[in-house]
JSON list of C-alpha atoms in Angstrom, two decimals:
[
{"chain": "O", "resi": 104, "resn": "UNK", "atom": "CA", "xyz": [9.21, -16.26, 11.81]},
{"chain": "O", "resi": 105, "resn": "UNK", "atom": "CA", "xyz": [12.58, -17.91, 11.24]},
{"chain": "O", "resi": 106, "resn": "UNK", "atom": "CA", "xyz": [16.24, -17.06, 11.57]},
{"chain": "O", "resi": 107, "resn": "UNK", "atom": "CA", "xyz": [16.04, -15.47, 15.01]},
{"chain": "O", "resi": 108, "resn": "UNK", "atom": "CA", "xyz": [14.32, -12.28, 13.83]},
{"chain": "O", "resi": 109, "resn": "UNK", "atom": "CA", "xyz": [12.39, -10.49, 16.51]},
{"chain": "O", "resi": 110, "resn": "UNK", "atom": "CA", "xyz": [8.95, -9.04, 15.77]},
{"chain": "O", "resi": 111, "resn": "UNK", "atom": "CA", "xyz": [7.97, -5.90, 17.61]},
{"chain": "O", "resi": 112, "resn": "UNK", "atom": "CA", "xyz": [4.31, -4.83, 17.56]},
{"chain": "O", "resi": 113, "resn": "UNK", "atom": "CA", "xyz": [3.68, -1.21, 16.72]},
{"chain": "O", "resi": 114, "resn": "UNK", "atom": "CA", "xyz": [0.32, 0.32, 17.62]},
{"chain": "O", "resi": 115, "resn": "UNK", "atom": "CA", "xyz": [-1.55, 2.74, 15.39]},
{"chain": "O", "resi": 116, "resn": "UNK", "atom": "CA", "xyz": [-4.87, 4.44, 16.11]},
{"chain": "O", "resi": 117, "resn": "UNK", "atom": "CA", "xyz": [-6.82, 6.04, 13.30]},
{"chain": "O", "resi": 118, "resn": "UNK", "atom": "CA", "xyz": [-9.39, 8.57, 14.39]},
{"chain": "O", "resi": 119, "resn": "UNK", "atom": "CA", "xyz": [-9.37, 9.82, 17.97]},
{"chain": "O", "resi": 120, "resn": "UNK", "atom": "CA", "xyz": [-6.37, 8.23, 19.66]},
{"chain": "O", "resi": 121, "resn": "UNK", "atom": "CA", "xyz": [-7.74, 9.32, 23.04]},
{"chain": "O", "resi": 122, "resn": "UNK", "atom": "CA", "xyz": [-11.03, 7.49, 22.58]},
{"chain": "O", "resi": 123, "resn": "UNK", "atom": "CA", "xyz": [-10.30, 4.07, 21.08]},
{"chain": "O", "resi": 124, "resn": "UNK", "atom": "CA", "xyz": [-13.50, 2.26, 20.15]},
{"chain": "O", "resi": 125, "resn": "UNK", "atom": "CA", "xyz": [-15.61, 5.35, 19.50]},
{"chain": "O", "resi": 126, "resn": "UNK", "atom": "CA", "xyz": [-15.20, 6.33, 15.87]},
{"chain": "O", "resi": 127, "resn": "UNK", "atom": "CA", "xyz": [-11.61, 5.10, 15.79]},
{"chain": "O", "resi": 128, "resn": "UNK", "atom": "CA", "xyz": [-9.64, 2.06, 14.71]},
{"chain": "O", "resi": 129, "resn": "UNK", "atom": "CA", "xyz": [-6.71, 0.44, 16.51]},
{"chain": "O", "resi": 130, "resn": "UNK", "atom": "CA", "xyz": [-4.23, -1.69, 14.57]},
{"chain": "O", "resi": 131, "resn": "UNK", "atom": "CA", "xyz": [-1.21, -3.59, 15.87]},
{"chain": "O", "resi": 132, "resn": "UNK", "atom": "CA", "xyz": [1.39, -4.36, 13.21]},
{"chain": "O", "resi": 133, "resn": "UNK", "atom": "CA", "xyz": [4.49, -6.53, 13.69]},
{"chain": "O", "resi": 134, "resn": "UNK", "atom": "CA", "xyz": [7.72, -4.81, 12.72]},
{"chain": "O", "resi": 135, "resn": "UNK", "atom": "CA", "xyz": [10.66, -7.14, 12.23]},
{"chain": "O", "resi": 136, "resn": "UNK", "atom": "CA", "xyz": [14.20, -6.05, 13.07]},
{"chain": "O", "resi": 137, "resn": "UNK", "atom": "CA", "xyz": [15.69, -7.34, 9.85]},
{"chain": "O", "resi": 138, "resn": "UNK", "atom": "CA", "xyz": [17.81, -5.91, 6.96]},
{"chain": "O", "resi": 139, "resn": "UNK", "atom": "CA", "xyz": [14.90, -6.68, 4.60]},
{"chain": "O", "resi": 140, "resn": "UNK", "atom": "CA", "xyz": [13.36, -3.21, 4.34]},
{"chain": "O", "resi": 141, "resn": "UNK", "atom": "CA", "xyz": [9.98, -4.63, 3.31]},
{"chain": "O", "resi": 142, "resn": "UNK", "atom": "CA", "xyz": [9.49, -5.65, 6.93]},
{"chain": "O", "resi": 143, "resn": "UNK", "atom": "CA", "xyz": [9.81, -2.10, 8.27]},
{"chain": "O", "resi": 144, "resn": "UNK", "atom": "CA", "xyz": [6.96, 0.36, 8.71]},
{"chain": "O", "resi": 145, "resn": "UNK", "atom": "CA", "xyz": [7.82, 3.40, 6.61]},
{"chain": "O", "resi": 146, "resn": "UNK", "atom": "CA", "xyz": [6.19, 6.82, 6.88]},
{"chain": "O", "resi": 147, "resn": "UNK", "atom": "CA", "xyz": [4.48, 6.34, 3.49]},
{"chain": "O", "resi": 148, "resn": "UNK", "atom": "CA", "xyz": [2.67, 3.30, 4.89]},
{"chain": "O", "resi": 149, "resn": "UNK", "atom": "CA", "xyz": [1.06, 5.34, 7.64]},
{"chain": "O", "resi": 150, "resn": "UNK", "atom": "CA", "xyz": [-0.02, 8.04, 5.19]},
{"chain": "O", "resi": 151, "resn": "UNK", "atom": "CA", "xyz": [-1.62, 5.46, 2.87]},
{"chain": "O", "resi": 152, "resn": "UNK", "atom": "CA", "xyz": [-3.34, 3.77, 5.83]},
{"chain": "O", "resi": 153, "resn": "UNK", "atom": "CA", "xyz": [-4.71, 7.19, 6.82]},
{"chain": "O", "resi": 154, "resn": "UNK", "atom": "CA", "xyz": [-6.08, 7.62, 3.26]},
{"chain": "O", "resi": 155, "resn": "UNK", "atom": "CA", "xyz": [-7.77, 4.21, 3.52]},
{"chain": "O", "resi": 156, "resn": "UNK", "atom": "CA", "xyz": [-9.24, 5.16, 6.92]},
{"chain": "O", "resi": 157, "resn": "UNK", "atom": "CA", "xyz": [-10.43, 8.54, 5.62]},
{"chain": "O", "resi": 158, "resn": "UNK", "atom": "CA", "xyz": [-12.21, 6.83, 2.71]},
{"chain": "O", "resi": 159, "resn": "UNK", "atom": "CA", "xyz": [-13.38, 3.85, 4.74]},
{"chain": "O", "resi": 160, "resn": "UNK", "atom": "CA", "xyz": [-16.91, 4.12, 3.35]},
{"chain": "O", "resi": 161, "resn": "UNK", "atom": "CA", "xyz": [-15.49, 3.77, -0.15]},
{"chain": "O", "resi": 162, "resn": "UNK", "atom": "CA", "xyz": [-13.34, 0.81, 0.92]},
{"chain": "O", "resi": 163, "resn": "UNK", "atom": "CA", "xyz": [-16.18, -1.14, 2.49]},
{"chain": "O", "resi": 164, "resn": "UNK", "atom": "CA", "xyz": [-17.23, -4.05, 0.29]},
{"chain": "O", "resi": 165, "resn": "UNK", "atom": "CA", "xyz": [-14.52, -3.45, -2.30]},
{"chain": "O", "resi": 166, "resn": "UNK", "atom": "CA", "xyz": [-11.96, -6.09, -3.39]},
{"chain": "O", "resi": 167, "resn": "UNK", "atom": "CA", "xyz": [-8.56, -4.68, -2.57]},
{"chain": "O", "resi": 168, "resn": "UNK", "atom": "CA", "xyz": [-5.06, -5.90, -3.40]},
{"chain": "O", "resi": 169, "resn": "UNK", "atom": "CA", "xyz": [-2.02, -4.60, -1.56]},
{"chain": "O", "resi": 170, "resn": "UNK", "atom": "CA", "xyz": [1.23, -5.06, -3.46]},
{"chain": "O", "resi": 171, "resn": "UNK", "atom": "CA", "xyz": [4.61, -5.08, -1.75]},
{"chain": "O", "resi": 172, "resn": "UNK", "atom": "CA", "xyz": [2.66, -5.37, 1.47]},
{"chain": "O", "resi": 173, "resn": "UNK", "atom": "CA", "xyz": [5.50, -6.19, 3.88]},
{"chain": "O", "resi": 174, "resn": "UNK", "atom": "CA", "xyz": [4.18, -5.02, 7.23]},
{"chain": "O", "resi": 175, "resn": "UNK", "atom": "CA", "xyz": [0.71, -4.68, 5.63]},
{"chain": "O", "resi": 176, "resn": "UNK", "atom": "CA", "xyz": [-0.55, -1.63, 7.57]},
{"chain": "O", "resi": 177, "resn": "UNK", "atom": "CA", "xyz": [-2.72, -0.15, 4.75]},
{"chain": "O", "resi": 178, "resn": "UNK", "atom": "CA", "xyz": [-4.16, -3.56, 3.85]},
{"chain": "O", "resi": 179, "resn": "UNK", "atom": "CA", "xyz": [-4.96, -4.41, 7.46]},
{"chain": "O", "resi": 180, "resn": "UNK", "atom": "CA", "xyz": [-6.74, -1.07, 7.88]},
{"chain": "O", "resi": 181, "resn": "UNK", "atom": "CA", "xyz": [-8.70, -1.75, 4.68]},
{"chain": "O", "resi": 182, "resn": "UNK", "atom": "CA", "xyz": [-9.72, -5.21, 5.93]},
{"chain": "O", "resi": 183, "resn": "UNK", "atom": "CA", "xyz": [-10.84, -3.79, 9.27]},
{"chain": "O", "resi": 184, "resn": "UNK", "atom": "CA", "xyz": [-12.87, -1.16, 7.35]},
{"chain": "O", "resi": 185, "resn": "UNK", "atom": "CA", "xyz": [-14.82, -3.93, 5.56]},
{"chain": "O", "resi": 186, "resn": "UNK", "atom": "CA", "xyz": [-12.76, -4.38, 2.44]},
{"chain": "O", "resi": 187, "resn": "UNK", "atom": "CA", "xyz": [-12.18, -7.81, 0.90]},
{"chain": "O", "resi": 188, "resn": "UNK", "atom": "CA", "xyz": [-8.41, -7.68, 1.07]},
{"chain": "O", "resi": 189, "resn": "UNK", "atom": "CA", "xyz": [-5.67, -9.74, -0.55]},
{"chain": "O", "resi": 190, "resn": "UNK", "atom": "CA", "xyz": [-2.13, -9.12, 0.65]},
{"chain": "O", "resi": 191, "resn": "UNK", "atom": "CA", "xyz": [0.83, -9.75, -1.63]},
{"chain": "O", "resi": 192, "resn": "UNK", "atom": "CA", "xyz": [4.59, -9.41, -1.71]},
{"chain": "O", "resi": 193, "resn": "UNK", "atom": "CA", "xyz": [7.39, -10.77, -3.87]},
{"chain": "O", "resi": 194, "resn": "UNK", "atom": "CA", "xyz": [7.09, -14.54, -4.22]},
{"chain": "O", "resi": 195, "resn": "UNK", "atom": "CA", "xyz": [10.78, -14.84, -3.35]},
{"chain": "O", "resi": 196, "resn": "UNK", "atom": "CA", "xyz": [10.49, -12.89, -0.10]},
{"chain": "O", "resi": 197, "resn": "UNK", "atom": "CA", "xyz": [9.17, -15.54, 2.27]},
{"chain": "O", "resi": 198, "resn": "UNK", "atom": "CA", "xyz": [9.97, -13.33, 5.28]},
{"chain": "O", "resi": 199, "resn": "UNK", "atom": "CA", "xyz": [7.63, -10.64, 3.96]},
{"chain": "O", "resi": 200, "resn": "UNK", "atom": "CA", "xyz": [4.87, -13.12, 3.22]},
{"chain": "O", "resi": 201, "resn": "UNK", "atom": "CA", "xyz": [5.19, -14.57, 6.72]},
{"chain": "O", "resi": 202, "resn": "UNK", "atom": "CA", "xyz": [5.03, -11.04, 8.17]},
{"chain": "O", "resi": 203, "resn": "UNK", "atom": "CA", "xyz": [1.80, -10.40, 6.23]},
{"chain": "O", "resi": 204, "resn": "UNK", "atom": "CA", "xyz": [0.31, -13.53, 7.77]},
{"chain": "O", "resi": 205, "resn": "UNK", "atom": "CA", "xyz": [1.40, -12.49, 11.22]},
{"chain": "O", "resi": 206, "resn": "UNK", "atom": "CA", "xyz": [-0.17, -9.06, 10.76]},
{"chain": "O", "resi": 207, "resn": "UNK", "atom": "CA", "xyz": [-3.46, -10.74, 9.93]},
{"chain": "O", "resi": 208, "resn": "UNK", "atom": "CA", "xyz": [-3.18, -13.06, 12.89]},
{"chain": "O", "resi": 209, "resn": "UNK", "atom": "CA", "xyz": [-2.56, -10.45, 15.55]},
{"chain": "O", "resi": 210, "resn": "UNK", "atom": "CA", "xyz": [-5.43, -8.35, 14.19]},
{"chain": "O", "resi": 211, "resn": "UNK", "atom": "CA", "xyz": [-7.85, -11.30, 14.19]},
{"chain": "O", "resi": 212, "resn": "UNK", "atom": "CA", "xyz": [-8.28, -11.34, 10.41]},
{"chain": "O", "resi": 213, "resn": "UNK", "atom": "CA", "xyz": [-8.77, -14.96, 9.43]},
{"chain": "O", "resi": 214, "resn": "UNK", "atom": "CA", "xyz": [-10.01, -14.55, 5.85]},
{"chain": "O", "resi": 215, "resn": "UNK", "atom": "CA", "xyz": [-7.29, -12.41, 4.26]},
{"chain": "O", "resi": 216, "resn": "UNK", "atom": "CA", "xyz": [-5.32, -14.39, 1.63]},
{"chain": "O", "resi": 217, "resn": "UNK", "atom": "CA", "xyz": [-1.57, -13.80, 1.36]},
{"chain": "O", "resi": 218, "resn": "UNK", "atom": "CA", "xyz": [-0.04, -14.53, -2.05]},
{"chain": "O", "resi": 219, "resn": "UNK", "atom": "CA", "xyz": [3.32, -14.15, -3.76]},
{"chain": "O", "resi": 220, "resn": "UNK", "atom": "CA", "xyz": [3.33, -11.65, -6.63]},
{"chain": "O", "resi": 221, "resn": "UNK", "atom": "CA", "xyz": [6.58, -10.60, -8.19]},
{"chain": "O", "resi": 222, "resn": "UNK", "atom": "CA", "xyz": [6.43, -7.29, -10.05]},
{"chain": "O", "resi": 223, "resn": "UNK", "atom": "CA", "xyz": [6.83, -7.61, -13.82]},
{"chain": "O", "resi": 224, "resn": "UNK", "atom": "CA", "xyz": [6.02, -11.32, -13.89]},
{"chain": "O", "resi": 225, "resn": "UNK", "atom": "CA", "xyz": [2.79, -12.92, -15.05]},
{"chain": "O", "resi": 226, "resn": "UNK", "atom": "CA", "xyz": [2.28, -15.70, -12.56]},
{"chain": "O", "resi": 227, "resn": "UNK", "atom": "CA", "xyz": [-0.69, -18.06, -11.97]},
{"chain": "O", "resi": 228, "resn": "UNK", "atom": "CA", "xyz": [-1.52, -16.18, -8.76]},
{"chain": "O", "resi": 229, "resn": "UNK", "atom": "CA", "xyz": [-1.64, -12.90, -10.68]},
{"chain": "O", "resi": 230, "resn": "UNK", "atom": "CA", "xyz": [-3.79, -14.37, -13.49]},
{"chain": "O", "resi": 231, "resn": "UNK", "atom": "CA", "xyz": [-6.22, -15.99, -11.02]},
{"chain": "O", "resi": 232, "resn": "UNK", "atom": "CA", "xyz": [-6.93, -12.86, -9.01]},
{"chain": "O", "resi": 233, "resn": "UNK", "atom": "CA", "xyz": [-10.59, -11.92, -8.74]},
{"chain": "O", "resi": 234, "resn": "UNK", "atom": "CA", "xyz": [-11.90, -8.59, -10.01]},
{"chain": "O", "resi": 235, "resn": "UNK", "atom": "CA", "xyz": [-9.95, -5.84, -8.21]},
{"chain": "O", "resi": 236, "resn": "UNK", "atom": "CA", "xyz": [-11.43, -2.46, -7.31]},
{"chain": "O", "resi": 237, "resn": "UNK", "atom": "CA", "xyz": [-8.50, -0.85, -5.47]},
{"chain": "O", "resi": 238, "resn": "UNK", "atom": "CA", "xyz": [-4.76, -1.57, -5.49]},
{"chain": "O", "resi": 239, "resn": "UNK", "atom": "CA", "xyz": [-2.69, -0.34, -2.55]},
{"chain": "O", "resi": 240, "resn": "UNK", "atom": "CA", "xyz": [1.07, 0.21, -2.53]},
{"chain": "O", "resi": 241, "resn": "UNK", "atom": "CA", "xyz": [3.09, 2.19, 0.01]},
{"chain": "O", "resi": 242, "resn": "UNK", "atom": "CA", "xyz": [6.65, 3.17, -0.91]},
{"chain": "O", "resi": 243, "resn": "UNK", "atom": "CA", "xyz": [6.80, 0.59, -3.71]},
{"chain": "O", "resi": 244, "resn": "UNK", "atom": "CA", "xyz": [8.56, 3.26, -5.82]},
{"chain": "O", "resi": 245, "resn": "UNK", "atom": "CA", "xyz": [11.76, 2.86, -3.80]},
{"chain": "O", "resi": 246, "resn": "UNK", "atom": "CA", "xyz": [14.32, 1.36, -6.22]},
{"chain": "O", "resi": 247, "resn": "UNK", "atom": "CA", "xyz": [14.28, 3.03, -9.70]},
{"chain": "O", "resi": 248, "resn": "UNK", "atom": "CA", "xyz": [15.09, -0.30, -11.36]},
{"chain": "O", "resi": 249, "resn": "UNK", "atom": "CA", "xyz": [11.72, -1.61, -10.08]},
{"chain": "O", "resi": 250, "resn": "UNK", "atom": "CA", "xyz": [9.58, 1.27, -11.38]},
{"chain": "O", "resi": 251, "resn": "UNK", "atom": "CA", "xyz": [8.71, -0.19, -14.77]},
{"chain": "O", "resi": 252, "resn": "UNK", "atom": "CA", "xyz": [8.09, -3.69, -13.38]},
{"chain": "O", "resi": 253, "resn": "UNK", "atom": "CA", "xyz": [5.63, -2.19, -10.90]},
{"chain": "O", "resi": 254, "resn": "UNK", "atom": "CA", "xyz": [3.80, -0.24, -13.57]},
{"chain": "O", "resi": 255, "resn": "UNK", "atom": "CA", "xyz": [3.63, -3.18, -15.98]},
{"chain": "O", "resi": 256, "resn": "UNK", "atom": "CA", "xyz": [1.97, -5.17, -13.21]},
{"chain": "O", "resi": 257, "resn": "UNK", "atom": "CA", "xyz": [-0.43, -2.30, -12.53]},
{"chain": "O", "resi": 258, "resn": "UNK", "atom": "CA", "xyz": [-1.17, -1.98, -16.25]},
{"chain": "O", "resi": 259, "resn": "UNK", "atom": "CA", "xyz": [-1.91, -5.70, -16.48]},
{"chain": "O", "resi": 260, "resn": "UNK", "atom": "CA", "xyz": [-4.31, -5.49, -13.54]},
{"chain": "O", "resi": 261, "resn": "UNK", "atom": "CA", "xyz": [-6.04, -2.39, -14.95]},
{"chain": "O", "resi": 262, "resn": "UNK", "atom": "CA", "xyz": [-6.45, -3.98, -18.35]},
{"chain": "O", "resi": 263, "resn": "UNK", "atom": "CA", "xyz": [-8.46, -6.69, -16.61]},
{"chain": "O", "resi": 264, "resn": "UNK", "atom": "CA", "xyz": [-10.10, -4.17, -14.23]},
{"chain": "O", "resi": 265, "resn": "UNK", "atom": "CA", "xyz": [-10.47, -0.91, -16.22]},
{"chain": "O", "resi": 266, "resn": "UNK", "atom": "CA", "xyz": [-12.10, 1.00, -13.35]},
{"chain": "O", "resi": 267, "resn": "UNK", "atom": "CA", "xyz": [-9.55, -0.03, -10.75]},
{"chain": "O", "resi": 268, "resn": "UNK", "atom": "CA", "xyz": [-7.68, 2.67, -8.78]},
{"chain": "O", "resi": 269, "resn": "UNK", "atom": "CA", "xyz": [-4.10, 2.41, -7.59]},
{"chain": "O", "resi": 270, "resn": "UNK", "atom": "CA", "xyz": [-3.72, 4.30, -4.31]},
{"chain": "O", "resi": 271, "resn": "UNK", "atom": "CA", "xyz": [-0.04, 4.74, -3.62]},
{"chain": "O", "resi": 272, "resn": "UNK", "atom": "CA", "xyz": [2.30, 6.82, -1.50]},
{"chain": "O", "resi": 273, "resn": "UNK", "atom": "CA", "xyz": [6.00, 7.50, -1.84]},
{"chain": "O", "resi": 274, "resn": "UNK", "atom": "CA", "xyz": [8.66, 9.26, 0.14]},
{"chain": "O", "resi": 275, "resn": "UNK", "atom": "CA", "xyz": [10.60, 11.96, -1.67]},
{"chain": "O", "resi": 276, "resn": "UNK", "atom": "CA", "xyz": [14.22, 10.84, -1.78]},
{"chain": "O", "resi": 277, "resn": "UNK", "atom": "CA", "xyz": [15.60, 12.26, -5.04]},
{"chain": "O", "resi": 278, "resn": "UNK", "atom": "CA", "xyz": [14.38, 15.00, -7.33]},
{"chain": "O", "resi": 279, "resn": "UNK", "atom": "CA", "xyz": [15.79, 12.97, -10.24]},
{"chain": "O", "resi": 280, "resn": "UNK", "atom": "CA", "xyz": [13.46, 10.01, -9.74]},
{"chain": "O", "resi": 281, "resn": "UNK", "atom": "CA", "xyz": [10.23, 10.19, -11.69]},
{"chain": "O", "resi": 282, "resn": "UNK", "atom": "CA", "xyz": [7.58, 7.83, -13.03]},
{"chain": "O", "resi": 283, "resn": "UNK", "atom": "CA", "xyz": [5.98, 10.37, -15.37]},
{"chain": "O", "resi": 284, "resn": "UNK", "atom": "CA", "xyz": [7.54, 8.97, -18.56]},
{"chain": "O", "resi": 285, "resn": "UNK", "atom": "CA", "xyz": [6.63, 5.43, -17.55]},
{"chain": "O", "resi": 286, "resn": "UNK", "atom": "CA", "xyz": [3.05, 6.43, -16.81]},
{"chain": "O", "resi": 287, "resn": "UNK", "atom": "CA", "xyz": [2.82, 7.87, -20.32]},
{"chain": "O", "resi": 288, "resn": "UNK", "atom": "CA", "xyz": [4.39, 4.72, -21.83]},
{"chain": "O", "resi": 289, "resn": "UNK", "atom": "CA", "xyz": [1.86, 2.44, -20.09]},
{"chain": "O", "resi": 290, "resn": "UNK", "atom": "CA", "xyz": [-1.21, 4.57, -20.79]},
{"chain": "O", "resi": 291, "resn": "UNK", "atom": "CA", "xyz": [-1.60, 5.53, -17.14]},
{"chain": "O", "resi": 292, "resn": "UNK", "atom": "CA", "xyz": [-2.06, 8.85, -15.42]},
{"chain": "O", "resi": 293, "resn": "UNK", "atom": "CA", "xyz": [-2.08, 10.11, -11.87]},
{"chain": "O", "resi": 294, "resn": "UNK", "atom": "CA", "xyz": [-3.62, 12.71, -9.59]},
{"chain": "O", "resi": 295, "resn": "UNK", "atom": "CA", "xyz": [-1.63, 14.09, -6.67]},
{"chain": "O", "resi": 296, "resn": "UNK", "atom": "CA", "xyz": [-3.68, 14.24, -3.46]},
{"chain": "O", "resi": 297, "resn": "UNK", "atom": "CA", "xyz": [-2.66, 16.91, -0.91]},
{"chain": "O", "resi": 298, "resn": "UNK", "atom": "CA", "xyz": [-2.12, 15.34, 2.49]},
{"chain": "O", "resi": 299, "resn": "UNK", "atom": "CA", "xyz": [-4.21, 17.98, 4.26]},
{"chain": "O", "resi": 300, "resn": "UNK", "atom": "CA", "xyz": [-7.31, 16.85, 2.33]},
{"chain": "O", "resi": 301, "resn": "UNK", "atom": "CA", "xyz": [-7.36, 13.58, 4.27]},
{"chain": "O", "resi": 302, "resn": "UNK", "atom": "CA", "xyz": [-5.89, 14.75, 7.59]},
{"chain": "O", "resi": 303, "resn": "UNK", "atom": "CA", "xyz": [-2.45, 13.23, 6.96]},
{"chain": "O", "resi": 304, "resn": "UNK", "atom": "CA", "xyz": [-0.40, 16.41, 7.40]},
{"chain": "O", "resi": 305, "resn": "UNK", "atom": "CA", "xyz": [0.36, 15.74, 11.05]},
{"chain": "O", "resi": 306, "resn": "UNK", "atom": "CA", "xyz": [3.65, 15.23, 12.81]},
{"chain": "O", "resi": 307, "resn": "UNK", "atom": "CA", "xyz": [2.39, 12.21, 14.81]},
{"chain": "O", "resi": 308, "resn": "UNK", "atom": "CA", "xyz": [-0.05, 10.53, 12.47]},
{"chain": "O", "resi": 309, "resn": "UNK", "atom": "CA", "xyz": [-2.25, 7.74, 13.88]},
{"chain": "O", "resi": 310, "resn": "UNK", "atom": "CA", "xyz": [-0.74, 8.17, 17.33]},
{"chain": "O", "resi": 311, "resn": "UNK", "atom": "CA", "xyz": [2.78, 7.28, 16.14]},
{"chain": "O", "resi": 312, "resn": "UNK", "atom": "CA", "xyz": [5.99, 9.22, 15.56]},
{"chain": "O", "resi": 313, "resn": "UNK", "atom": "CA", "xyz": [5.46, 8.81, 11.79]},
{"chain": "O", "resi": 314, "resn": "UNK", "atom": "CA", "xyz": [5.60, 10.42, 9.30]},
{"chain": "O", "resi": 315, "resn": "UNK", "atom": "CA", "xyz": [7.26, 13.21, 11.29]},
{"chain": "O", "resi": 316, "resn": "UNK", "atom": "CA", "xyz": [9.35, 15.49, 9.07]},
{"chain": "O", "resi": 317, "resn": "UNK", "atom": "CA", "xyz": [9.45, 13.08, 6.11]},
{"chain": "O", "resi": 318, "resn": "UNK", "atom": "CA", "xyz": [8.14, 14.37, 2.81]},
{"chain": "O", "resi": 319, "resn": "UNK", "atom": "CA", "xyz": [5.48, 11.88, 1.67]},
{"chain": "O", "resi": 320, "resn": "UNK", "atom": "CA", "xyz": [3.28, 12.18, -1.43]},
{"chain": "O", "resi": 321, "resn": "UNK", "atom": "CA", "xyz": [-0.05, 10.55, -2.10]},
{"chain": "O", "resi": 322, "resn": "UNK", "atom": "CA", "xyz": [-1.14, 9.80, -5.70]},
{"chain": "O", "resi": 323, "resn": "UNK", "atom": "CA", "xyz": [-3.97, 7.91, -7.38]},
{"chain": "O", "resi": 324, "resn": "UNK", "atom": "CA", "xyz": [-3.12, 6.15, -10.65]},
{"chain": "O", "resi": 325, "resn": "UNK", "atom": "CA", "xyz": [-5.61, 4.88, -13.21]},
{"chain": "O", "resi": 326, "resn": "UNK", "atom": "CA", "xyz": [-5.83, 4.13, -16.90]},
{"chain": "O", "resi": 327, "resn": "UNK", "atom": "CA", "xyz": [-5.85, 7.43, -18.83]},
{"chain": "O", "resi": 328, "resn": "UNK", "atom": "CA", "xyz": [-9.44, 6.96, -20.00]},
{"chain": "O", "resi": 329, "resn": "UNK", "atom": "CA", "xyz": [-10.87, 6.11, -16.56]},
{"chain": "O", "resi": 330, "resn": "UNK", "atom": "CA", "xyz": [-9.72, 8.74, -14.08]},
{"chain": "O", "resi": 331, "resn": "UNK", "atom": "CA", "xyz": [-13.11, 10.09, -13.02]},
{"chain": "O", "resi": 332, "resn": "UNK", "atom": "CA", "xyz": [-12.79, 10.09, -9.25]},
{"chain": "O", "resi": 333, "resn": "UNK", "atom": "CA", "xyz": [-9.95, 9.92, -6.74]},
{"chain": "O", "resi": 334, "resn": "UNK", "atom": "CA", "xyz": [-11.99, 7.54, -4.59]}
]
């Protein structure tokens, strides 16, 4: 890491936090004290990681792409659950890409590629991706001006991978922000997943203080013609 930023490791335990190693998973993720919000672990990230952990049998053996990975918690959990994971963030955000690599390093994941993917752009790295089964994205719907770029990238990936699922979480910040019209425009649809159905409705999820009182939503997005299962 450059520029004097300080990385602080945050510990998460999925499963029984009192009995690490027996039906549980411990992950240590670097969190950088930096104005770049992609380097911070947001409540939505913990909820999505819990969803990945809850469906770990589905994740195993699947090829998984995390977009806007930043601190990479959901992708790291997916990799530790046996997924073939690719981490990505904006090609211009070298700090975020470096943080993805550090997350892999401290969790002893040596075979997780980290690539630059900028939403809304067709780049060689995007075109050359292998067949993708699951796309992960936590709190990527943060800035409204990015919403369509995100969904055009998702649409491109799903055109190449018609049965792919986009597992994504977002924190409720404004009642006026919506992706419904954009989903319709890009021939996508979503299912809202209640947090209690995957044990994410807790004040101290994964042994952390997150998500606390934050209102986080979990949705699964697919092409309109291929939404047959949430997992």
